[in-house]
Short mmCIF file of C-alpha atoms in Angstrom, two decimals:
data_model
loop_
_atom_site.label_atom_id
_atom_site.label_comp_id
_atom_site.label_asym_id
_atom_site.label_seq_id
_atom_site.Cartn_x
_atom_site.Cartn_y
_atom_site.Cartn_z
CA UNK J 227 0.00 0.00 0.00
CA UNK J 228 2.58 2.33 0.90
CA UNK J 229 4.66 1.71 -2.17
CA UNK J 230 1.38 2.49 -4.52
CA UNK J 231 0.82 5.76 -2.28
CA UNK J 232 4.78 6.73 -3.14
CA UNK J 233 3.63 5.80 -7.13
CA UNK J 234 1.14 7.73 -7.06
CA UNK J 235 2.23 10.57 -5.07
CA UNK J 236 5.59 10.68 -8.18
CA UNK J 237 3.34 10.67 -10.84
CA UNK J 238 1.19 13.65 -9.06
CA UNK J 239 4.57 15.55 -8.81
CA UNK J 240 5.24 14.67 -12.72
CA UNK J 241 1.69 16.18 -13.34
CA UNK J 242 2.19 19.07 -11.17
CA UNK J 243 6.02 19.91 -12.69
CA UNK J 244 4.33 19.99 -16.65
CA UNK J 245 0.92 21.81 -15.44
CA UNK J 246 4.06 24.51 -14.00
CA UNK J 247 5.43 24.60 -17.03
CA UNK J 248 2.49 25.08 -19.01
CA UNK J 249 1.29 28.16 -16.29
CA UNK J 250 5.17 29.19 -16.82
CA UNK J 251 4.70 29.52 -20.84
CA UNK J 252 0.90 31.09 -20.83
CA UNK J 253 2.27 33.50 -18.26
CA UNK J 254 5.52 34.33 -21.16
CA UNK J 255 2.76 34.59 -23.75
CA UNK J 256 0.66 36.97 -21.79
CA UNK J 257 4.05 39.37 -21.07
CA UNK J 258 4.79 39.59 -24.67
CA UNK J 259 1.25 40.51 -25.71
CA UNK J 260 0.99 42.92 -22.90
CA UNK J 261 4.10 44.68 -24.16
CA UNK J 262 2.91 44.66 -27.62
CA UNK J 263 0.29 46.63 -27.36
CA UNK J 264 1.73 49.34 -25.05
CA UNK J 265 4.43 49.39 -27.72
CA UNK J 266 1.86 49.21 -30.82
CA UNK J 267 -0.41 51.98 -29.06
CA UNK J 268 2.12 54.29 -28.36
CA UNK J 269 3.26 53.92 -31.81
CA UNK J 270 0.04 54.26 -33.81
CA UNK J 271 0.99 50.76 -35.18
CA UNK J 272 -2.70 49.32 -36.12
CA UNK J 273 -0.89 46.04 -37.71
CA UNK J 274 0.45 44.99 -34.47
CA UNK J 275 -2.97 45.88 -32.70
CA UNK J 276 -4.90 43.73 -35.44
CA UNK J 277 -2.14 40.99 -34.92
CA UNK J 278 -2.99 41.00 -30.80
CA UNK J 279 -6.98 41.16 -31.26
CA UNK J 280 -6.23 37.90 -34.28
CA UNK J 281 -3.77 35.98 -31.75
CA UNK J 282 -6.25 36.33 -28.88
CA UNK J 283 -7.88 32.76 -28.51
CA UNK J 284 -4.77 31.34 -28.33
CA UNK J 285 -4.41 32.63 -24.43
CA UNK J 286 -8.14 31.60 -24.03
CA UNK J 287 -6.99 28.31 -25.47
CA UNK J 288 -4.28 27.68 -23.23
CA UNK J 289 -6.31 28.87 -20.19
CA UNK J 290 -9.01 26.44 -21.32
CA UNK J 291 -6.39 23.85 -21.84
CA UNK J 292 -4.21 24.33 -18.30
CA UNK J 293 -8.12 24.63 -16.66
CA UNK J 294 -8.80 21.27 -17.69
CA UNK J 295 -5.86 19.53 -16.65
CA UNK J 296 -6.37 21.05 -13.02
CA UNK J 297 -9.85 19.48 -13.02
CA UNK J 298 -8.20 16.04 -14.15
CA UNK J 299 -5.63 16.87 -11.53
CA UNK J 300 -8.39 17.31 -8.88
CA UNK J 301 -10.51 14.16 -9.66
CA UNK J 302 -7.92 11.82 -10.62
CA UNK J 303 -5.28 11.87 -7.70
CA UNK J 304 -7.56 14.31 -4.82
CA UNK J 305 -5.09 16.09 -3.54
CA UNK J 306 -4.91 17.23 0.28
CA UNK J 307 -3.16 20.38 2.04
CA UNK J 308 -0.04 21.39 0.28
CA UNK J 309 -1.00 19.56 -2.90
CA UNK J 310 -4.45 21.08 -3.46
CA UNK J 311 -2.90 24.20 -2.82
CA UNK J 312 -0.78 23.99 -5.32
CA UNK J 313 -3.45 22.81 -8.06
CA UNK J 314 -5.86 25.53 -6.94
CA UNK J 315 -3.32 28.44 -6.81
CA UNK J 316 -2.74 27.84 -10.91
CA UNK J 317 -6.61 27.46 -11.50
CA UNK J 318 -7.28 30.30 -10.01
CA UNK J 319 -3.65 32.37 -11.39
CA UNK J 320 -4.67 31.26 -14.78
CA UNK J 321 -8.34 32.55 -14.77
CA UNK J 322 -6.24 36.01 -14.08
CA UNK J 323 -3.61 35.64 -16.76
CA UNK J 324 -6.27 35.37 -19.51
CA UNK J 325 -7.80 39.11 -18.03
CA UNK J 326 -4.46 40.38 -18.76
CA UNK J 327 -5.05 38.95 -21.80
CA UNK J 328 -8.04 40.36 -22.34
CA UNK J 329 -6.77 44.14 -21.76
CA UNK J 330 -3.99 43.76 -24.17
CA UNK J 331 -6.18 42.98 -26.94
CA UNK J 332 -8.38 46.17 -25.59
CA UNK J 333 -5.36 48.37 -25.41
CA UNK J 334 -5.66 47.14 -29.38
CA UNK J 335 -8.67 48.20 -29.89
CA UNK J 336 -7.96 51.59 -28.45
CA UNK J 337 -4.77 51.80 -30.99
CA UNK J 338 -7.25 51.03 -33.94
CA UNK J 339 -9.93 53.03 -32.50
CA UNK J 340 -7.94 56.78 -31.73
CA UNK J 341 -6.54 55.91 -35.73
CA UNK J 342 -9.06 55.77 -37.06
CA UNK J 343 -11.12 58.72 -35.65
CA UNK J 344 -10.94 62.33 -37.66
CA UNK J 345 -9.00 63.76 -34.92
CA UNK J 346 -6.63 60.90 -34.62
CA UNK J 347 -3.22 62.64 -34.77
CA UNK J 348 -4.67 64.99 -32.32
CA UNK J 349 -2.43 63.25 -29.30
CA UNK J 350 -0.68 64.51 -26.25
CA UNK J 351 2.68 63.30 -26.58
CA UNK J 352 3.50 64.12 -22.89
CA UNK J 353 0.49 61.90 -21.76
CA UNK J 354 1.73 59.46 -23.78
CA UNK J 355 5.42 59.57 -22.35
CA UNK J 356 3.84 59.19 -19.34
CA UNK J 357 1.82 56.15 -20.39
CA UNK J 358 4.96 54.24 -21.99
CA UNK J 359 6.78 54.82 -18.51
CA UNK J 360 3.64 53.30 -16.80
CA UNK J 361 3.34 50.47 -19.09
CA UNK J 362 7.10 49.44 -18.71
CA UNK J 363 6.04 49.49 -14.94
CA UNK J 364 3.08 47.57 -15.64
CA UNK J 365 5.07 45.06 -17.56
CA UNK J 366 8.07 44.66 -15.20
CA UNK J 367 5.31 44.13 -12.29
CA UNK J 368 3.73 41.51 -14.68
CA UNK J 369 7.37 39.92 -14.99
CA UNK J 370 7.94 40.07 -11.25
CA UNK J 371 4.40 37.84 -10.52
CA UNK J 372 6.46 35.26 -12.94
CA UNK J 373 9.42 35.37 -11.25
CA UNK J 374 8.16 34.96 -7.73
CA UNK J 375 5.96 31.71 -8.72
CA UNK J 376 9.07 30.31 -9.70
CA UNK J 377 11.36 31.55 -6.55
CA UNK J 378 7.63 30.59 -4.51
CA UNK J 379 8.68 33.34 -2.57
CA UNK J 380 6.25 35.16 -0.18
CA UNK J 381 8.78 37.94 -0.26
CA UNK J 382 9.00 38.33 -3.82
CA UNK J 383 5.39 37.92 -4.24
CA UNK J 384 5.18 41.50 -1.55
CA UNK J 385 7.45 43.54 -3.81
CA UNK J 386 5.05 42.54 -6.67
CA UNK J 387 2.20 43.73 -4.82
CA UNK J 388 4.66 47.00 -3.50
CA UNK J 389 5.51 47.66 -7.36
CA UNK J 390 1.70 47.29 -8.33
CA UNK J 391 1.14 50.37 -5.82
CA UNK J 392 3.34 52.42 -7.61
CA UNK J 393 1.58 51.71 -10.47
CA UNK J 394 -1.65 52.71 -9.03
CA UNK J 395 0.17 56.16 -7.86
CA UNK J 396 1.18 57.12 -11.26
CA UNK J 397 -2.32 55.83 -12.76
CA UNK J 398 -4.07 58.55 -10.19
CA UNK J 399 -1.30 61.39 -11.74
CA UNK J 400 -1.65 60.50 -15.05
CA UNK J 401 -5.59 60.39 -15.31
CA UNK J 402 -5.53 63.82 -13.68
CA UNK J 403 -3.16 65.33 -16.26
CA UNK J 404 -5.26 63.37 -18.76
CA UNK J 405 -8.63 65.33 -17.78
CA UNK J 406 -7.20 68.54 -17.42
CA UNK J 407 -5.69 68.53 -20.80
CA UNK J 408 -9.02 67.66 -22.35
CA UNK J 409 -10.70 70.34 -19.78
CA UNK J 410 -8.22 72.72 -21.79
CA UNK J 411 -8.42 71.71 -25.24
CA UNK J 412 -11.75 70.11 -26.63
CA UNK J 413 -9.70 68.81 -29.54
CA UNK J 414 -7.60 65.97 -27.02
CA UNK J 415 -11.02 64.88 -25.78
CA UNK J 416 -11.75 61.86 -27.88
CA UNK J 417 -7.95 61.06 -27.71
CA UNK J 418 -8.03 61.64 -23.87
CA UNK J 419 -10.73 59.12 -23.64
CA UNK J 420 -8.86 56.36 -24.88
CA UNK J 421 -5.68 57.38 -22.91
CA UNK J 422 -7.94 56.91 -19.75
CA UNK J 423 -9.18 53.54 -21.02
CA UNK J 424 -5.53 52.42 -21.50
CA UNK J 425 -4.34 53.99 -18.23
CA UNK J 426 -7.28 51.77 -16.65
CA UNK J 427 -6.44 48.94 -18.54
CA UNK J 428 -2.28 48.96 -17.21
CA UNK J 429 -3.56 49.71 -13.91
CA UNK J 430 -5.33 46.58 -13.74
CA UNK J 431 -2.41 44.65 -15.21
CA UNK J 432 -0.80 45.38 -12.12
CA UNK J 433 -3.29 44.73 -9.89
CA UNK J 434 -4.18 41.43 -11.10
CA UNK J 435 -0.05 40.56 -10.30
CA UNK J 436 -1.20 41.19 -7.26
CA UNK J 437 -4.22 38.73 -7.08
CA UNK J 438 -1.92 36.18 -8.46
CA UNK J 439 1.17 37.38 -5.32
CA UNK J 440 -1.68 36.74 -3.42
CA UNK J 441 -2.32 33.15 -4.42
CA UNK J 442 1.18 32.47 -4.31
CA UNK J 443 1.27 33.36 -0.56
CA UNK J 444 -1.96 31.35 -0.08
CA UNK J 445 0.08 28.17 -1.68
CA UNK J 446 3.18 28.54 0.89
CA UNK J 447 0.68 29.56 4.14
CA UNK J 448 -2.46 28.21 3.09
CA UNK J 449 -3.39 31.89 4.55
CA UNK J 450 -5.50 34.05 2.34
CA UNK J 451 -4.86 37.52 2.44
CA UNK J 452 -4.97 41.30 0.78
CA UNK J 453 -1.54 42.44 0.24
CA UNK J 454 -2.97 46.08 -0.95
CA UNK J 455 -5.65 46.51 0.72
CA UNK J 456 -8.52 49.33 -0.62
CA UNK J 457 -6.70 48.85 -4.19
CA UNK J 458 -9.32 48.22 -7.03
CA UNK J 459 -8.44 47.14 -9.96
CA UNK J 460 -11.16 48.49 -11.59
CA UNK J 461 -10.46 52.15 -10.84
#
């Protein structure tokens, strides 16, 4: 009995090491995307926006695909304690990566969107400095959350959730500059709205690092806690 418990228990950490690896690679995907479409909306670049909006089932795909082997996972070997943990800190990490997702191909939009319009090249280029420094913050924040599942540090996974505050702090600077430039010129206002959309959209990036920090410290404690507490991430 004891030897088929040690089989089994092998084969579980076999399942868990590839279901890592797959979490690992949708989490790379995710980071490139992300960065794409800071760097395609800052540029004007519709080509790389349609690319993002084209290429976005295949993060829903590997969500599905990484969801379904932690279901298997679940109702094949039913985990306890540490083990579960483990499986239910990547279901739930996962249903957060493909949000990211999801505001990446938005930020597309947005690029395809303010191009389009009549007004288009009527931008702010100092709100949009201001938006590429946030969205290299965003994205380093984003690379951080990676980083710490793989160190399974609880201290890595508090400087993720210290760096997604900063974020939030220049978010709150840059939406006010935002609305008093289009409080001072009615020709930025159409523009200005899709800076705040993006601005929201980055924000959120780093917020949702911090739900995933959060799961990571729930996988080492088993404790579940709010590492910035009164941050929204839909402000």
């Amino acid at each position: 009995m004891k030897k088929e418990e040690d089989t089994v228990s092998r084969i579980f950490d076999i399942e868990m090491e590839d279901l890592d690896d797959q979490f690992r690679s949708m989490g790379k995907m995710v980071a490139r995307t992300i960065d794409k479409s800071v760097v395609g909306f800052m540029a004007h670049d519709t080509k790389t926006a349609e690319e993002i909006i084209d290429r976005d089932h295949e993060i829903n795909e590997r969500e599905a695909a990484i969801e379904k082997k932690t279901f298997e996972m679940i109702a094949l070997y039913q985990p306890v304690t540490t083990d579960l943990r483990e499986v239910v800190t990547i279901l739930k990490a996962v249903s957060v990566l493909e949000r990211m997702g999801d505001y990446a191909r938005d930020i597309a939009y947005s690029t395809i969107r303010i191009h389009h319009r009549e007004n288009g090249d009527r931008r702010m280029p100092e709100i949009e400095r201001k938006i590429s420094e946030m969205g290299l913050m965003a994205t380093r924040t984003f690379d951080e959350i990676l980083d710490a599942y793989v160190s399974d540090s609880i201290d890595d996974a508090q400087k993720v959730a210290d760096h997604s505050e900063e974020v939030s702090r220049l978010s709150a600077t840059i939406r006010k500059d935002i609305l008093t430039s289009m409080k001072g010129d009615v020709d930025t206002i159409d523009a200005g709205a899709d800076y705040l959309v993006v601005v929201g959209y980055l924000k959120r990036t780093a917020d949702h690092a911090t739900d995933i920090a959060e799961w990571l410290v729930y996988k080492r404690s088993g404790k579940i806690v709010e590492l910035n507490p009164g941050s929204s991430s839909f402000i």
